[in-house]
Coordinates of C-alpha atoms in Angstrom, one line a residue:
Chain W
M19 CA 4.6 17.2 13.5
L20 CA 6.9 15.9 16.1
P21 CA 4.1 14.1 18.0
L22 CA 3.3 12.3 14.8
W23 CA 6.8 11.0 14.4
I24 CA 7.0 9.9 18.1
G25 CA 3.6 8.3 17.8
L26 CA 4.5 6.3 14.7
T27 CA 7.9 5.2 16.2
L28 CA 6.0 4.0 19.3
I29 CA 3.5 2.1 17.2
M30 CA 6.3 0.4 15.3
A31 CA 8.1 -0.6 18.6
V32 CA 4.8 -1.9 20.0
L33 CA 4.0 -3.8 16.9
F34 CA 7.4 -5.4 16.8
V35 CA 7.1 -6.6 20.4
V36 CA 3.5 -7.8 19.8
S37 CA 4.6 -9.8 16.8
L38 CA 7.1 -11.6 19.0
F39 CA 4.2 -12.8 21.2
L40 CA 1.4 -13.5 18.9
G41 CA 1.1 -16.7 17.0
S42 CA -0.4 -20.2 17.1
V43 CA 1.6 -20.9 20.2
H44 CA 1.0 -18.8 23.2
I45 CA 4.0 -17.0 24.7
P46 CA 3.3 -14.6 27.6
V47 CA 4.4 -11.0 27.2
T48 CA 6.2 -11.1 30.5
A49 CA 8.8 -13.4 28.8
I50 CA 10.6 -10.3 27.5
F51 CA 12.0 -9.8 31.0
A52 CA 13.0 -13.4 31.6
P53 CA 13.3 -15.3 28.4
D54 CA 15.5 -18.0 29.9
K55 CA 12.7 -18.9 32.2
L56 CA 10.7 -20.1 29.3
A57 CA 10.4 -23.7 28.3
Q58 CA 13.0 -24.8 25.9
I59 CA 10.6 -25.1 23.0
D60 CA 9.1 -21.7 23.6
Q61 CA 12.5 -20.1 23.7
H62 CA 13.2 -21.8 20.4
I63 CA 10.1 -20.4 18.9
L64 CA 10.8 -16.9 20.2
F65 CA 14.4 -16.7 19.0
E66 CA 14.5 -18.9 16.0
S67 CA 11.2 -18.2 14.5
R68 CA 9.4 -15.1 15.7
F69 CA 12.3 -12.8 16.2
P70 CA 13.8 -13.2 12.7
R71 CA 10.3 -13.1 11.3
A72 CA 9.7 -9.7 12.9
I73 CA 13.1 -8.4 11.7
V74 CA 12.4 -9.5 8.2
A75 CA 8.9 -8.0 8.3
L76 CA 10.3 -4.7 9.6
F77 CA 13.2 -4.4 7.1
G78 CA 11.3 -6.0 4.3
G79 CA 8.4 -3.6 4.6
S80 CA 10.7 -0.6 4.9
A81 CA 12.7 -1.7 1.9
L82 CA 9.6 -2.2 -0.3
A83 CA 8.1 1.1 0.8
L84 CA 11.2 3.0 0.0
A85 CA 11.5 1.3 -3.4
G86 CA 7.8 2.2 -4.1
L87 CA 8.6 5.9 -3.2
F88 CA 11.6 5.9 -5.6
M89 CA 9.5 4.6 -8.4
Q90 CA 6.5 6.9 -7.8
T91 CA 8.7 10.0 -7.8
L92 CA 11.0 8.9 -10.7
F93 CA 8.2 8.0 -13.0
R94 CA 5.9 10.8 -11.6
N95 CA 3.2 8.1 -11.5
P96 CA 1.1 7.3 -8.4
L97 CA 0.5 3.8 -9.6
A98 CA 4.1 2.8 -9.6
G99 CA 5.5 0.3 -7.2
P100 CA 8.7 -1.7 -6.8
S101 CA 7.4 -4.3 -9.3
V102 CA 7.1 -1.7 -12.0
L103 CA 10.6 -2.3 -13.3
G104 CA 9.8 -5.9 -13.9
I105 CA 12.3 -6.9 -11.2
T106 CA 9.7 -9.0 -9.2
S107 CA 8.6 -10.7 -12.4
G108 CA 12.2 -11.5 -13.3
A109 CA 12.6 -13.1 -9.8
S110 CA 9.4 -15.0 -10.3
L111 CA 10.5 -16.3 -13.6
A112 CA 13.8 -17.5 -12.3
V113 CA 12.0 -19.2 -9.3
A114 CA 9.5 -20.7 -11.7
V115 CA 12.2 -22.2 -13.9
L116 CA 13.8 -23.7 -10.8
T117 CA 10.7 -25.1 -9.2
L118 CA 8.7 -26.0 -12.3
G119 CA 11.4 -26.7 -14.8
V120 CA 14.1 -28.5 -12.9
T121 CA 12.9 -32.0 -12.1
A122 CA 12.1 -33.8 -8.9
S123 CA 14.7 -33.2 -6.2
I124 CA 13.9 -31.1 -3.1
I125 CA 14.8 -27.5 -3.6
S126 CA 16.2 -25.6 -0.7
Q127 CA 15.2 -22.2 0.5
Y128 CA 18.6 -20.9 -0.5
Q129 CA 18.4 -22.1 -4.1
I130 CA 15.1 -20.4 -4.5
A131 CA 16.6 -17.2 -3.0
L132 CA 19.6 -17.4 -5.3
A133 CA 17.4 -18.0 -8.3
A134 CA 15.3 -15.0 -7.4
V135 CA 18.3 -12.7 -7.0
I136 CA 19.7 -13.8 -10.4
G137 CA 16.3 -13.3 -12.1
A138 CA 15.8 -9.9 -10.4
F139 CA 19.2 -8.6 -11.4
A140 CA 19.1 -9.9 -14.9
V141 CA 15.9 -7.8 -15.4
L142 CA 17.5 -4.9 -13.7
L143 CA 20.4 -5.0 -16.1
I144 CA 18.1 -5.0 -19.1
I145 CA 16.1 -2.1 -17.6
L146 CA 19.3 -0.1 -16.9
A147 CA 20.5 -0.6 -20.5
V148 CA 17.1 0.6 -21.7
A149 CA 17.3 3.6 -19.4
K150 CA 20.7 4.6 -20.8
K151 CA 19.3 4.7 -24.3
F152 CA 16.0 6.3 -23.9
F153 CA 15.5 10.0 -23.1
D154 CA 11.9 9.5 -22.0
V155 CA 11.5 7.9 -18.7
T156 CA 8.0 6.7 -19.5
A157 CA 9.5 4.4 -22.1
V158 CA 11.5 2.7 -19.4
L159 CA 8.3 2.2 -17.4
I160 CA 6.5 0.6 -20.3
V161 CA 9.4 -1.7 -21.1
G162 CA 9.4 -2.8 -17.4
L163 CA 5.7 -3.5 -17.5
M164 CA 5.9 -5.4 -20.8
L165 CA 8.7 -7.5 -19.3
S166 CA 6.4 -8.4 -16.5
F167 CA 3.7 -9.6 -18.9
F168 CA 6.2 -11.5 -20.9
T169 CA 7.7 -13.3 -17.9
S170 CA 4.2 -14.1 -16.6
A171 CA 3.4 -15.7 -19.9
I172 CA 6.5 -17.9 -19.7
V173 CA 5.6 -18.8 -16.1
S174 CA 2.1 -19.9 -17.2
L175 CA 3.7 -22.0 -19.9
L176 CA 6.0 -23.7 -17.3
Q177 CA 3.1 -24.3 -15.0
S178 CA 1.1 -26.0 -17.7
F179 CA 3.8 -28.7 -18.1
A180 CA 4.7 -29.1 -14.4
S181 CA 3.7 -31.7 -11.9
A182 CA 1.1 -30.8 -9.2
D183 CA 3.8 -30.9 -6.5
A184 CA 6.1 -28.5 -8.3
I185 CA 3.2 -26.1 -9.0
K186 CA 2.4 -26.2 -5.3
T187 CA 5.9 -25.2 -4.3
F188 CA 5.8 -22.4 -6.8
V189 CA 2.4 -21.2 -5.7
F190 CA 3.5 -21.2 -2.1
W191 CA 6.4 -19.1 -2.9
G192 CA 4.0 -16.7 -4.6
F193 CA 2.0 -16.2 -1.4
G194 CA 4.9 -14.2 0.1
S195 CA 6.2 -14.8 3.6
F196 CA 8.4 -13.1 6.1
S197 CA 9.3 -16.4 7.8
G198 CA 11.8 -17.6 5.3
V199 CA 15.1 -16.4 6.9
S200 CA 16.8 -18.1 9.8
L201 CA 18.4 -16.1 12.5
A202 CA 21.8 -17.2 11.5
D203 CA 21.3 -15.8 8.0
I204 CA 19.5 -12.7 8.9
Y205 CA 22.5 -10.6 8.0
I206 CA 22.4 -11.5 4.4
F207 CA 18.9 -10.1 4.3
I208 CA 19.3 -6.9 6.3
L209 CA 22.8 -5.7 5.2
P210 CA 21.9 -4.8 1.6
I211 CA 18.8 -3.1 2.8
I212 CA 20.6 -1.2 5.5
F213 CA 23.1 -0.1 2.9
V214 CA 20.5 1.4 0.7
L215 CA 18.6 2.9 3.7
I216 CA 21.7 4.7 4.9
L217 CA 22.4 6.2 1.4
S218 CA 18.8 7.1 0.9
P219 CA 18.9 10.6 2.5
F220 CA 21.2 11.7 -0.2
F221 CA 18.4 11.2 -2.6
I222 CA 16.1 13.7 -0.9
K223 CA 17.2 16.8 -2.7
P224 CA 17.3 15.3 -6.2
L225 CA 13.9 13.6 -5.6
N226 CA 12.4 17.0 -4.6
A227 CA 13.9 18.6 -7.7
L228 CA 12.4 15.7 -9.8
L229 CA 8.9 16.6 -8.6
L230 CA 8.7 19.5 -11.1
G231 CA 9.9 17.4 -13.9
E232 CA 13.2 16.1 -15.3
M233 CA 14.0 19.3 -17.2
H234 CA 13.7 21.3 -14.0
A235 CA 15.9 18.9 -12.1
G236 CA 18.4 19.2 -14.9
S237 CA 18.3 23.0 -14.6
M238 CA 19.1 22.6 -10.9
G239 CA 22.4 21.0 -11.8
I240 CA 21.4 17.4 -11.5
N241 CA 22.7 14.8 -13.9
I242 CA 19.4 13.1 -14.8
K243 CA 20.8 10.0 -16.5
S244 CA 23.0 9.3 -13.6
L245 CA 20.2 9.9 -11.1
R246 CA 17.9 7.5 -12.9
I247 CA 20.5 4.8 -12.9
K248 CA 21.2 5.3 -9.2
I249 CA 17.5 5.2 -8.3
M250 CA 16.9 2.1 -10.3
M251 CA 19.8 0.3 -8.8
A252 CA 18.7 1.2 -5.3
T253 CA 15.2 0.0 -6.2
G254 CA 16.7 -3.2 -7.7
I255 CA 18.6 -4.0 -4.6
L256 CA 15.7 -3.4 -2.3
A257 CA 13.0 -5.2 -4.4
G258 CA 15.4 -7.9 -5.4
V259 CA 16.5 -8.8 -1.9
V260 CA 13.0 -8.8 -0.5
T261 CA 11.6 -10.8 -3.3
A262 CA 14.4 -13.3 -3.1
F263 CA 13.8 -14.0 0.6
C264 CA 10.1 -13.3 1.0
G265 CA 8.6 -14.0 -2.4
P266 CA 6.7 -11.4 -4.4
V267 CA 5.1 -9.3 -1.6
A268 CA 2.3 -7.2 -3.0
F269 CA 1.0 -3.7 -2.2
L270 CA 3.3 -2.6 0.5
G271 CA 5.5 -0.7 -1.9
L272 CA 2.7 0.9 -3.7
A273 CA 0.5 1.9 -0.7
S274 CA 3.1 3.1 1.8
P275 CA 4.2 6.3 0.0
H276 CA 0.5 7.2 -0.4
I277 CA -0.2 6.7 3.2
A278 CA 2.9 8.7 4.2
R279 CA 1.9 11.6 2.0
F280 CA -1.6 11.5 3.4
V281 CA -0.6 11.3 7.1
F282 CA 2.0 14.0 6.9
K283 CA 0.2 16.1 4.3
S284 CA 3.3 16.8 2.2
V285 CA 5.2 15.7 -0.8
D286 CA 8.5 17.1 0.4
H287 CA 10.9 14.1 0.5
R288 CA 12.6 15.5 3.5
I289 CA 9.5 14.4 5.4
I290 CA 8.2 11.7 3.1
L291 CA 11.3 9.6 2.7
P292 CA 11.8 8.8 6.4
A293 CA 8.0 8.7 6.8
T294 CA 7.6 6.1 4.1
I295 CA 10.4 3.9 5.5
L296 CA 8.7 4.0 8.9
L297 CA 5.2 3.3 7.6
G298 CA 6.5 0.5 5.4
G299 CA 7.8 -1.3 8.5
I300 CA 4.6 -0.7 10.4
L301 CA 2.4 -2.0 7.6
A302 CA 4.5 -5.1 7.1
L303 CA 4.3 -5.9 10.8
V304 CA 0.6 -5.4 10.8
C305 CA 0.0 -7.6 7.7
D306 CA 2.4 -10.3 9.1
I307 CA 0.6 -10.4 12.5
I308 CA -2.8 -10.7 10.8
A309 CA -1.5 -13.3 8.3
R310 CA -0.6 -15.7 11.0
L311 CA -4.1 -15.7 12.6
P312 CA -2.8 -15.6 16.1
G313 CA -4.4 -18.1 18.5
S314 CA -5.5 -20.4 15.7
D315 CA -3.8 -23.2 13.9
Y316 CA -4.2 -21.7 10.5
A317 CA -2.6 -19.0 8.6
I318 CA -3.4 -17.0 5.5
P319 CA -1.0 -16.0 2.8
L320 CA 0.8 -12.7 3.4
N321 CA -0.1 -11.4 0.0
T322 CA -3.8 -12.0 0.7
V323 CA -3.6 -9.9 3.8
C324 CA -1.6 -7.2 2.0
A325 CA -4.1 -6.9 -0.8
F326 CA -7.1 -7.0 1.6
M327 CA -5.6 -4.2 3.6
G328 CA -3.9 -2.3 0.8
A329 CA -6.6 -2.0 -1.7
P330 CA -9.3 -0.4 0.5
V331 CA -6.7 1.9 2.1
V332 CA -5.5 3.2 -1.3
I333 CA -9.2 3.7 -2.4
Y334 CA -9.9 5.6 0.8
L335 CA -6.9 7.8 0.4
I336 CA -7.8 8.7 -3.1
V337 CA -11.4 9.5 -2.2
A338 CA -10.6 11.4 1.0
G339 CA -7.6 13.1 -0.5
R340 CA -9.3 14.2 -3.7
K341 CA -9.8 17.7 -2.6
K342 CA -6.4 18.2 -1.1
K343 CA -4.6 16.3 -3.8
F344 CA -1.5 14.9 -2.2
L345 CA -1.2 12.1 -4.8
L346 CA 1.7 13.5 -6.7
Chain I
M22 CA 32.9 41.0 -20.5
T23 CA 30.1 39.0 -22.0
A24 CA 27.6 37.4 -19.7
I25 CA 26.6 34.7 -22.1
Q26 CA 27.9 34.0 -25.5
A27 CA 27.2 31.5 -28.3
E28 CA 29.8 30.8 -31.0
N29 CA 28.8 29.0 -34.3
I30 CA 26.1 27.0 -32.7
S31 CA 24.4 24.5 -35.0
I32 CA 21.5 22.4 -33.9
S33 CA 19.8 19.7 -36.0
Y34 CA 17.7 16.7 -35.2
H35 CA 18.7 13.4 -36.9
S36 CA 16.4 10.5 -37.3
R37 CA 16.5 7.6 -39.7
K38 CA 14.0 9.3 -41.9
E39 CA 15.1 12.9 -42.0
N40 CA 17.7 15.4 -40.9
R41 CA 16.0 18.6 -39.7
V42 CA 18.3 21.6 -39.5
I43 CA 17.1 23.9 -36.8
L44 CA 19.9 26.4 -36.7
T45 CA 23.2 27.0 -38.5
D46 CA 26.2 29.0 -37.3
F47 CA 24.3 30.9 -34.6
N48 CA 26.3 33.6 -32.9
L49 CA 25.3 35.8 -30.0
A50 CA 27.0 37.9 -27.3
M51 CA 25.0 39.4 -24.4
Q52 CA 26.3 41.8 -21.9
K53 CA 25.3 42.1 -18.3
G54 CA 22.0 43.9 -17.9
E55 CA 20.8 43.2 -21.4
M56 CA 17.4 41.9 -22.2
L57 CA 16.8 39.9 -25.3
A58 CA 13.7 38.4 -26.9
L59 CA 13.8 35.4 -29.1
I60 CA 11.0 35.2 -31.6
G61 CA 10.1 32.9 -34.4
S62 CA 7.2 30.7 -35.6
N63 CA 6.4 27.4 -33.8
G64 CA 9.0 24.8 -34.6
S65 CA 11.7 27.3 -35.5
G66 CA 13.9 26.1 -32.7
K67 CA 13.5 28.7 -30.0
S68 CA 13.1 26.2 -27.2
S69 CA 16.0 24.1 -28.6
L70 CA 18.3 27.2 -28.7
L71 CA 17.3 28.2 -25.1
R72 CA 18.1 24.6 -23.9
V73 CA 21.5 24.6 -25.6
L74 CA 22.3 28.0 -24.1
S75 CA 21.2 26.6 -20.7
G76 CA 23.4 23.6 -21.0
L77 CA 20.4 21.2 -21.0
Q78 CA 20.9 20.1 -24.6
E79 CA 24.0 19.4 -26.7
S80 CA 24.4 21.4 -29.9
N81 CA 25.8 19.6 -33.0
S82 CA 28.7 22.1 -33.2
G83 CA 29.8 25.3 -31.7
K84 CA 30.4 26.5 -28.2
V85 CA 28.6 28.3 -25.4
F86 CA 30.4 30.5 -23.0
W87 CA 29.2 31.6 -19.6
N88 CA 31.0 34.6 -18.2
Q89 CA 33.7 33.9 -20.8
R90 CA 34.2 30.3 -19.6
D91 CA 33.5 27.4 -21.9
L92 CA 30.2 25.8 -20.7
S93 CA 31.5 22.3 -21.1
A94 CA 34.2 23.0 -18.5
I95 CA 31.8 24.2 -15.9
A96 CA 30.7 21.5 -13.4
R97 CA 27.0 20.6 -13.6
S98 CA 26.4 21.2 -10.0
S99 CA 27.7 24.8 -10.0
R100 CA 25.7 25.8 -13.1
P101 CA 22.5 26.7 -11.3
R102 CA 24.4 29.4 -9.5
Y103 CA 25.1 31.2 -12.7
L104 CA 22.0 30.6 -14.9
S105 CA 18.4 29.9 -14.0
N106 CA 15.6 28.7 -16.2
L107 CA 11.8 29.1 -16.4
F108 CA 10.2 26.5 -18.6
S109 CA 6.9 26.7 -20.4
N110 CA 5.8 23.4 -19.1
Y111 CA 5.9 22.2 -15.5
A112 CA 4.5 19.1 -13.8
R113 CA 2.1 20.8 -11.4
V114 CA 2.7 19.2 -8.1
D115 CA 0.1 19.6 -5.4
G116 CA 1.0 19.0 -1.8
F117 CA 3.5 21.8 -1.8
S118 CA 2.9 25.2 -0.4
V119 CA 4.0 28.3 -2.3
F120 CA 6.8 28.9 0.2
D121 CA 8.0 25.3 -0.3
L122 CA 8.0 25.6 -4.0
V123 CA 10.0 28.8 -4.1
S124 CA 12.4 27.2 -1.6
L125 CA 13.3 24.7 -4.3
G126 CA 15.1 27.6 -6.0
R127 CA 17.6 27.7 -3.1
Q128 CA 18.7 24.1 -3.8
P129 CA 22.0 25.2 -5.3
Y130 CA 22.9 26.9 -2.0
T131 CA 21.5 24.5 0.6
G132 CA 23.4 21.5 2.1
I133 CA 22.9 17.8 1.6
F134 CA 19.4 17.5 2.7
G135 CA 18.2 20.9 1.5
K136 CA 17.8 22.5 4.9
L137 CA 17.1 26.3 4.7
K138 CA 19.1 28.8 6.6
A139 CA 17.8 32.2 7.8
E140 CA 19.5 33.8 4.8
D141 CA 17.7 31.4 2.4
E142 CA 14.3 32.2 4.0
G143 CA 15.0 35.9 3.6
V144 CA 15.7 35.5 -0.1
I145 CA 12.5 33.4 -0.5
I146 CA 10.3 36.0 1.2
E147 CA 11.9 38.8 -0.9
S148 CA 11.3 36.9 -4.1
L149 CA 7.7 36.4 -3.3
E150 CA 7.4 40.2 -2.6
K151 CA 8.9 41.1 -5.9
V152 CA 6.3 39.1 -7.8
G153 CA 3.5 40.2 -5.5
M154 CA 2.6 36.8 -4.1
S155 CA 3.7 37.3 -0.5
A156 CA 0.1 36.9 0.8
F157 CA 0.0 33.5 -0.7
W158 CA 3.0 32.0 0.9
K159 CA 1.1 29.3 2.8
S160 CA -1.3 28.5 0.0
P161 CA -1.2 25.0 -1.5
I162 CA -0.1 25.1 -5.1
G163 CA -3.3 23.3 -6.2
T164 CA -5.4 26.4 -5.3
L165 CA -3.5 28.8 -7.5
S166 CA -4.6 30.0 -10.9
D167 CA -2.3 29.6 -13.9
G168 CA -1.1 33.2 -13.7
E169 CA -0.5 32.9 -10.0
F170 CA 1.4 29.7 -10.5
R171 CA 3.6 31.3 -13.1
K172 CA 4.4 34.1 -10.7
V173 CA 5.4 31.6 -8.1
M174 CA 7.6 29.9 -10.6
L175 CA 9.2 33.3 -11.3
A176 CA 9.7 33.8 -7.6
K177 CA 11.5 30.5 -7.5
M178 CA 13.7 31.6 -10.3
L179 CA 14.5 34.8 -8.5
A180 CA 15.2 32.9 -5.3
Q181 CA 17.9 31.1 -7.3
N182 CA 19.5 34.5 -7.7
A183 CA 21.5 33.7 -10.8
P184 CA 23.0 36.5 -12.9
V185 CA 21.6 35.0 -16.1
M186 CA 17.9 34.2 -16.5
I187 CA 16.5 32.2 -19.5
L188 CA 12.7 32.1 -19.8
D189 CA 10.8 30.0 -22.4
E190 CA 7.6 31.7 -23.3
P191 CA 6.9 33.2 -19.9
T192 CA 3.9 35.2 -20.9
T193 CA 1.8 32.5 -22.5
H194 CA -1.2 31.7 -20.3
L195 CA -1.0 35.1 -18.8
D196 CA -3.6 37.8 -19.4
L197 CA -2.4 41.1 -20.8
P198 CA -2.0 43.0 -17.5
S199 CA -0.1 40.1 -15.9
G200 CA 2.0 39.7 -19.0
I201 CA 3.0 43.4 -19.0
E202 CA 3.6 43.2 -15.2
F203 CA 5.9 40.2 -15.7
L204 CA 7.9 41.8 -18.4
K205 CA 8.2 45.1 -16.5
L206 CA 9.6 43.1 -13.6
L207 CA 12.1 41.4 -15.8
K208 CA 13.1 44.8 -17.2
K209 CA 13.6 46.2 -13.7
L210 CA 15.8 43.2 -12.8
A211 CA 17.9 43.8 -15.8
R212 CA 18.2 47.5 -15.1
D213 CA 18.5 47.6 -11.3
E214 CA 20.3 44.3 -10.6
Q215 CA 22.2 43.9 -13.9
K216 CA 20.6 40.5 -14.6
T217 CA 21.1 39.2 -18.2
I218 CA 17.7 38.1 -19.4
L219 CA 16.8 36.0 -22.4
L220 CA 13.3 35.1 -23.2
S221 CA 11.3 33.6 -26.0
S222 CA 7.9 34.9 -26.8
H223 CA 5.0 34.9 -29.2
N224 CA 3.8 38.2 -28.0
I225 CA 5.8 40.3 -30.5
S226 CA 4.1 43.6 -29.8
L227 CA 4.8 43.4 -26.1
V228 CA 8.5 42.4 -26.3
F229 CA 9.4 44.7 -29.1
K230 CA 8.8 47.6 -26.8
M231 CA 10.6 46.2 -23.8
V232 CA 13.8 44.6 -24.8
D233 CA 17.2 45.8 -26.0
K234 CA 17.8 43.1 -28.6
I235 CA 15.7 40.8 -30.8
V236 CA 16.7 37.6 -32.4
L237 CA 14.4 36.1 -35.0
L238 CA 14.7 32.5 -36.0
N239 CA 13.2 31.4 -39.3
D240 CA 12.1 27.9 -40.4
S241 CA 15.1 27.1 -42.4
G242 CA 17.8 27.7 -39.8
R243 CA 18.5 31.3 -40.6
Y244 CA 18.4 34.1 -38.1
I245 CA 18.7 37.8 -37.7
S246 CA 19.5 39.8 -34.7
G247 CA 19.6 43.4 -33.8
T248 CA 17.7 46.1 -32.0
P249 CA 13.9 46.0 -32.3
K250 CA 13.8 48.6 -35.0
E251 CA 16.5 46.9 -37.1
V252 CA 14.8 43.6 -36.9
A253 CA 11.3 45.0 -37.6
N254 CA 12.4 46.5 -40.9
H255 CA 14.3 43.5 -42.1
E256 CA 13.0 41.4 -44.9
L257 CA 13.1 38.2 -42.9
M258 CA 10.6 39.8 -40.5
C259 CA 8.2 40.2 -43.4
S260 CA 8.4 36.6 -44.4
F261 CA 8.0 35.7 -40.7
L262 CA 4.8 37.8 -40.6
K263 CA 3.9 36.0 -43.8
T264 CA 1.6 38.7 -44.9
S265 CA 2.1 42.3 -46.0
D266 CA -1.1 43.1 -44.2
I267 CA 0.9 44.0 -41.1
Y268 CA 3.0 47.1 -41.0
F269 CA 5.4 48.3 -38.4
E270 CA 5.3 51.8 -36.9
N271 CA 8.9 52.8 -36.3
E272 CA 8.1 55.5 -33.9
N273 CA 6.0 53.6 -31.5
L274 CA 7.4 50.1 -32.3
I275 CA 3.9 48.8 -33.0
F276 CA 2.7 46.2 -35.5
N277 CA -0.5 47.2 -37.0
P278 CA -2.8 45.2 -39.2
K279 CA -3.8 46.9 -42.3
L280 CA -7.5 46.8 -42.2

């Protein structure tokens, strides 16, 4: 298995470097060795645009992948993803209220991010309150899904009354993008994610115990209610931060754990937790590179690429893995 | 020195519409090396009682003692070292090998990330041998039959190496030979390793022959406990069996239908 890990780490490093050099403007690969020899404008593109974008993709993809894994194991449901708690919908609603409801004036990137964070955490608080009351974890799942539908309905309502410009802003936010964070502010993005990533190994044992059911985990001495809360909070932070700065990125959270389980042929979280984090970063970088249609002047939305790539991959995994059953 | 003890345990379920009393003032004291079977009709509260004794459910009143210590004073994380459970329902997870699954039983003893030491691996292999599943150690869980899966779950419980073992209907889904094998293994553990074993079962004939004590729960919260012979001849037993077409042979401890 070691070659697999080394291989994937190498792929990730290569993709990271590649993403620095692909785009609508051509920057030669040799520039790594002598960046100051580049033209001023090329330097600016490299440092201020491509580098932060690559970092956001790497950490954003890892964060969503880990959040997806948490949700799939907690709810013992292979269809779960980071959006299943309704957090992404809460963020969408808040952003919709801001862009569609508030009139006229130009809205800054940071106001959108702030609104998204508030929306995400408001929903998270509701979900945590529900989780404390209900014994059955499936109930929490259903409440989260219903909240998603409910907020979508309100968003549609807002859209029906808004101006064309406002709708455009909101729709663009909905496309998802890793280019929304400047180099100076990159710390606000990666610090919360790194915080959760560092704590994540402590979830390995409890997550493995959860695989056999909550009753079993309880018999292994785990406090189930407390574990649920911790997992949901970690997911909330990961999904909330990424949605706030990148918009509602689809698929990465759902697909990465499945791919990890398929590639490493295991459900043991000692392997799958780090594997999912690694694969999430790789997938995000791949989608981001494709989305910017290198060499051309056009770009396609990130979410479109994610869905085009994600859906067939998951279908293939289910068909190919049917006999071996690594779904969950 | 009692291994596990229940004092005036009452369990009831409250909802807005009704108050269902499962059990009132239940008392029990088990010594080390004793094997007890809990019987009763469906819904009589066997699973609830086992969960309360395992610390997985709160009773409405009364106390549970493990090794003479009040259960509520024992830290949750150290509980699995004293008592292990086998449930009747498990989420069957594929993607694990038999060895991996049994290794989950070592969680109370492994470090933060669950890494297994040589000692842990030894216990796992030994547990698989005891249930006769050593040959399957590499097999994926998805390829096992129900009976084989249950044996692996028993091996996991053995790997946990707790002095008290509580099993909820362990012989359901097992064919007769496997069921007998299972109970004989439990009996051996009680006798040779002084494990205290509590199980619930629908297979009355089988358990009556193999256990030291029987506890019968009836539908209205009453219970009787005693040796198999004592319980078999008790009037509550007759109402449990609901028909006088079954009679009990004291000598052989068999229930025979009157044909």
